C-alpha positions as a Python dict, from the first residue, in 0.01 Angstrom:
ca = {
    (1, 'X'): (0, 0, 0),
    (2, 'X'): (-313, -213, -14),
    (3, 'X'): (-346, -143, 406),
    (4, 'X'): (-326, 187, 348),
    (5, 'X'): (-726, 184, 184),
    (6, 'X'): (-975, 139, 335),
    (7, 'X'): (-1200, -176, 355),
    (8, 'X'): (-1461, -54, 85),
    (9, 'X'): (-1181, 60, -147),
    (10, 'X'): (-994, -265, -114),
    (11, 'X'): (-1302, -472, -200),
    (12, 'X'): (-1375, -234, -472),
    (13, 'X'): (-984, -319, -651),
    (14, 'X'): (-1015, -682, -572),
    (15, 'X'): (-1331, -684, -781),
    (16, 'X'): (-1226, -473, -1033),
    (17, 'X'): (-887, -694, -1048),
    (18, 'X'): (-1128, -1019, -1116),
    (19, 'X'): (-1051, -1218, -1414),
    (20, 'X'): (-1364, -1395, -1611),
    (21, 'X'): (-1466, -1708, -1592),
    (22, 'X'): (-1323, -1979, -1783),
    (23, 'X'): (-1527, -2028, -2073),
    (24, 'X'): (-1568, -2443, -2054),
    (25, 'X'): (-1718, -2500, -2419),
    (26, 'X'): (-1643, -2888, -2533),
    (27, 'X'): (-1437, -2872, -2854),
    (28, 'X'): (-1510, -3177, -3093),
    (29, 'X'): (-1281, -3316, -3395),
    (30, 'X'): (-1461, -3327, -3707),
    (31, 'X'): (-1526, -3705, -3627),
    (32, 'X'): (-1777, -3616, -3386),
    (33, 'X'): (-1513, -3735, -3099),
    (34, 'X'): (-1453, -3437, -2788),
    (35, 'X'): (-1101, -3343, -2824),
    (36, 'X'): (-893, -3103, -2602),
    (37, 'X'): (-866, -2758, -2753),
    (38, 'X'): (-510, -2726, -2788),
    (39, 'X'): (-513, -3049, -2976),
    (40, 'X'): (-710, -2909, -3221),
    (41, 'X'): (-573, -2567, -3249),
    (42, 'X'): (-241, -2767, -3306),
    (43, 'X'): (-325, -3014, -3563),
    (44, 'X'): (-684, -2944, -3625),
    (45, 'X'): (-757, -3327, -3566),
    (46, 'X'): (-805, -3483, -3237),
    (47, 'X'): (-528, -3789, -3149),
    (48, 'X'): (-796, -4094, -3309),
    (49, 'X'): (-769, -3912, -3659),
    (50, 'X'): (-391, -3846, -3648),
    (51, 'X'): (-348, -4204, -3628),
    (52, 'X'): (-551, -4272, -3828),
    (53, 'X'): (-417, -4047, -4108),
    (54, 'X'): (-75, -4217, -4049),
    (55, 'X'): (-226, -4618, -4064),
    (56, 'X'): (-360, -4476, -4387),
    (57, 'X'): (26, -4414, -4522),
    (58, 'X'): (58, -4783, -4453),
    (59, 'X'): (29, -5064, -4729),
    (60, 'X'): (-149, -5392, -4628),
    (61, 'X'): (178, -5604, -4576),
    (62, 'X'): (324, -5333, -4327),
    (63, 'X'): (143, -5417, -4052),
    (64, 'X'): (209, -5776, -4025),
    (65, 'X'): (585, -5679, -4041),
    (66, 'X'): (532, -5495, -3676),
    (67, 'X'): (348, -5705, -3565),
    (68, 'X'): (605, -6051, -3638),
    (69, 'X'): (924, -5726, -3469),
    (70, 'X'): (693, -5751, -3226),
    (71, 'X'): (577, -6129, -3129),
    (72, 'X'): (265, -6033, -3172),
    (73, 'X'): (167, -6319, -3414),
    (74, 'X'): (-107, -6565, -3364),
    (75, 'X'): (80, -6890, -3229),
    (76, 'X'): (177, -6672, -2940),
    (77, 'X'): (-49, -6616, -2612),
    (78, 'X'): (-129, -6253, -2604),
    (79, 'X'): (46, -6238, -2245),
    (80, 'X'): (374, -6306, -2432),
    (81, 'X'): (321, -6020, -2682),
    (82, 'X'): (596, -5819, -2727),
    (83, 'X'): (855, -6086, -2643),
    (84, 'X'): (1110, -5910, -2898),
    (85, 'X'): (1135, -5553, -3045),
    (86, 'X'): (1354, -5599, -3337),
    (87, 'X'): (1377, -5722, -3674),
    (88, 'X'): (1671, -5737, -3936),
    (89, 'X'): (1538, -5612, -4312),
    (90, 'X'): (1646, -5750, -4567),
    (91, 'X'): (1659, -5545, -4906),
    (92, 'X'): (1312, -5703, -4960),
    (93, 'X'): (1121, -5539, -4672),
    (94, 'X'): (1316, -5214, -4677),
    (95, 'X'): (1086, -5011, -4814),
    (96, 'X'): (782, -5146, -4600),
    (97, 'X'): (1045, -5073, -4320),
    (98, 'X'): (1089, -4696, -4425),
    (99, 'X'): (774, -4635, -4434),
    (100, 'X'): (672, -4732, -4079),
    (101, 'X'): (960, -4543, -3990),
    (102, 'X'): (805, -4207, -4197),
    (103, 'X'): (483, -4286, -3955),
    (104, 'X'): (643, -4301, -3651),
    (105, 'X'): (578, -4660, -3576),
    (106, 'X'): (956, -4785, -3575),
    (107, 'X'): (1272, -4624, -3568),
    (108, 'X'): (1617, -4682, -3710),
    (109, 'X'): (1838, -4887, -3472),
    (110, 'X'): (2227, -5069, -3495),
    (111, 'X'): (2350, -5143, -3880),
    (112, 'X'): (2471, -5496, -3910),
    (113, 'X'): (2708, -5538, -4200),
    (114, 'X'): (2450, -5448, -4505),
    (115, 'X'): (2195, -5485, -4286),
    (116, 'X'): (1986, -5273, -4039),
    (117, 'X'): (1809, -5345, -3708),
    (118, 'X'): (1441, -5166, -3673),
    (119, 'X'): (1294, -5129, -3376),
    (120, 'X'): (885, -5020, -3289),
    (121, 'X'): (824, -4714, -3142),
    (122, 'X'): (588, -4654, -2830),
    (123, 'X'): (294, -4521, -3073),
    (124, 'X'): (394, -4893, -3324),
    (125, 'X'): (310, -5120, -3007),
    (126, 'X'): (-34, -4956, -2937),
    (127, 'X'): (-110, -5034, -3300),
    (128, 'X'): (-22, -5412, -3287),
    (129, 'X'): (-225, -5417, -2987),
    (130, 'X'): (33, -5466, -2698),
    (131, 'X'): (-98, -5383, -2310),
    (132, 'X'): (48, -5137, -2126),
    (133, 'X'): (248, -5397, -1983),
    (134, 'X'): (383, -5544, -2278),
    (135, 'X'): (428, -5194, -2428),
    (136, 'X'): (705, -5127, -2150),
    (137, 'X'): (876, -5487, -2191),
    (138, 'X'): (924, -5435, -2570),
    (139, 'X'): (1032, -5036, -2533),
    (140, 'X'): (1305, -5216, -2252),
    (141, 'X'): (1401, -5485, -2527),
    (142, 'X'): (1456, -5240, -2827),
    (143, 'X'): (1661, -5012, -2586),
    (144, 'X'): (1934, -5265, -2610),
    (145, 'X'): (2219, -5254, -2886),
}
């Protein structure tokens, strides 16, 4: 047992037991931005360039369809943002629709005859600009069938 040594002995394992210090050095993305470590082991991009990468997958006419799922269009305060988190494609928009889908910006929801229901995703509200606040009212909104 550890009692069993005497005091010199037991200082002499507990120092010998000591683990390094943490070595603290700042990681940065190739942006220039300070990313966590993990982040880019993982991906080897920090979070900014991910979405980034993804908004690049988008064509111009994509955004504006989140942004009218998501009230966010100009004859509407800002405070109301995010009013409604749906939107019903029609054959015409489909394909913008599948793509925000492919980038994680919308998902999938209830099929309506020939028609589909799309809903925006948590990462689809921070792009069209929504508040924290409004983020959680439209996430609450598309949760409904």
């Amino acid at each position: 047992m550890i009692y069993d040594l005497s005091r010199a002995e037991r200082q002499h394992r507990a120092i010998s037991n000591e683990k390094p210090a943490p070595n603290l050095v700042p990681k940065r993305c190739t942006c220039g931005k300070a990313a966590p470590a993990k982040v880019l082991v993982q991906h080897g991009k920090c979070h900014a360039c991910q979405l980034a990468d993804r908004v690049a997958t988008l064509e111009p006419g994509d955004a504006d369809l989140l942004l009218f799922m998501l009230g966010a269009t100009p004859h509407w305060p800002r405070v109301r943002w995010g009013y409604r988190n749906h939107y019903l494609v029609n054959r015409r928009d489909r394909a913008a629709m599948e793509r925000l889908v492919a980038a994680g910006f919308a998902r999938a929801g209830a099929v309506l005859l020939q028609l589909q229901y799309f809903h925006a995703t948590e990462v689809g509200c921070r792009l069209a600009g929504l508040d924290a606040k409004r983020t959680r009212v439209a996430l609450s909104l598309g949760a409904r069938p």
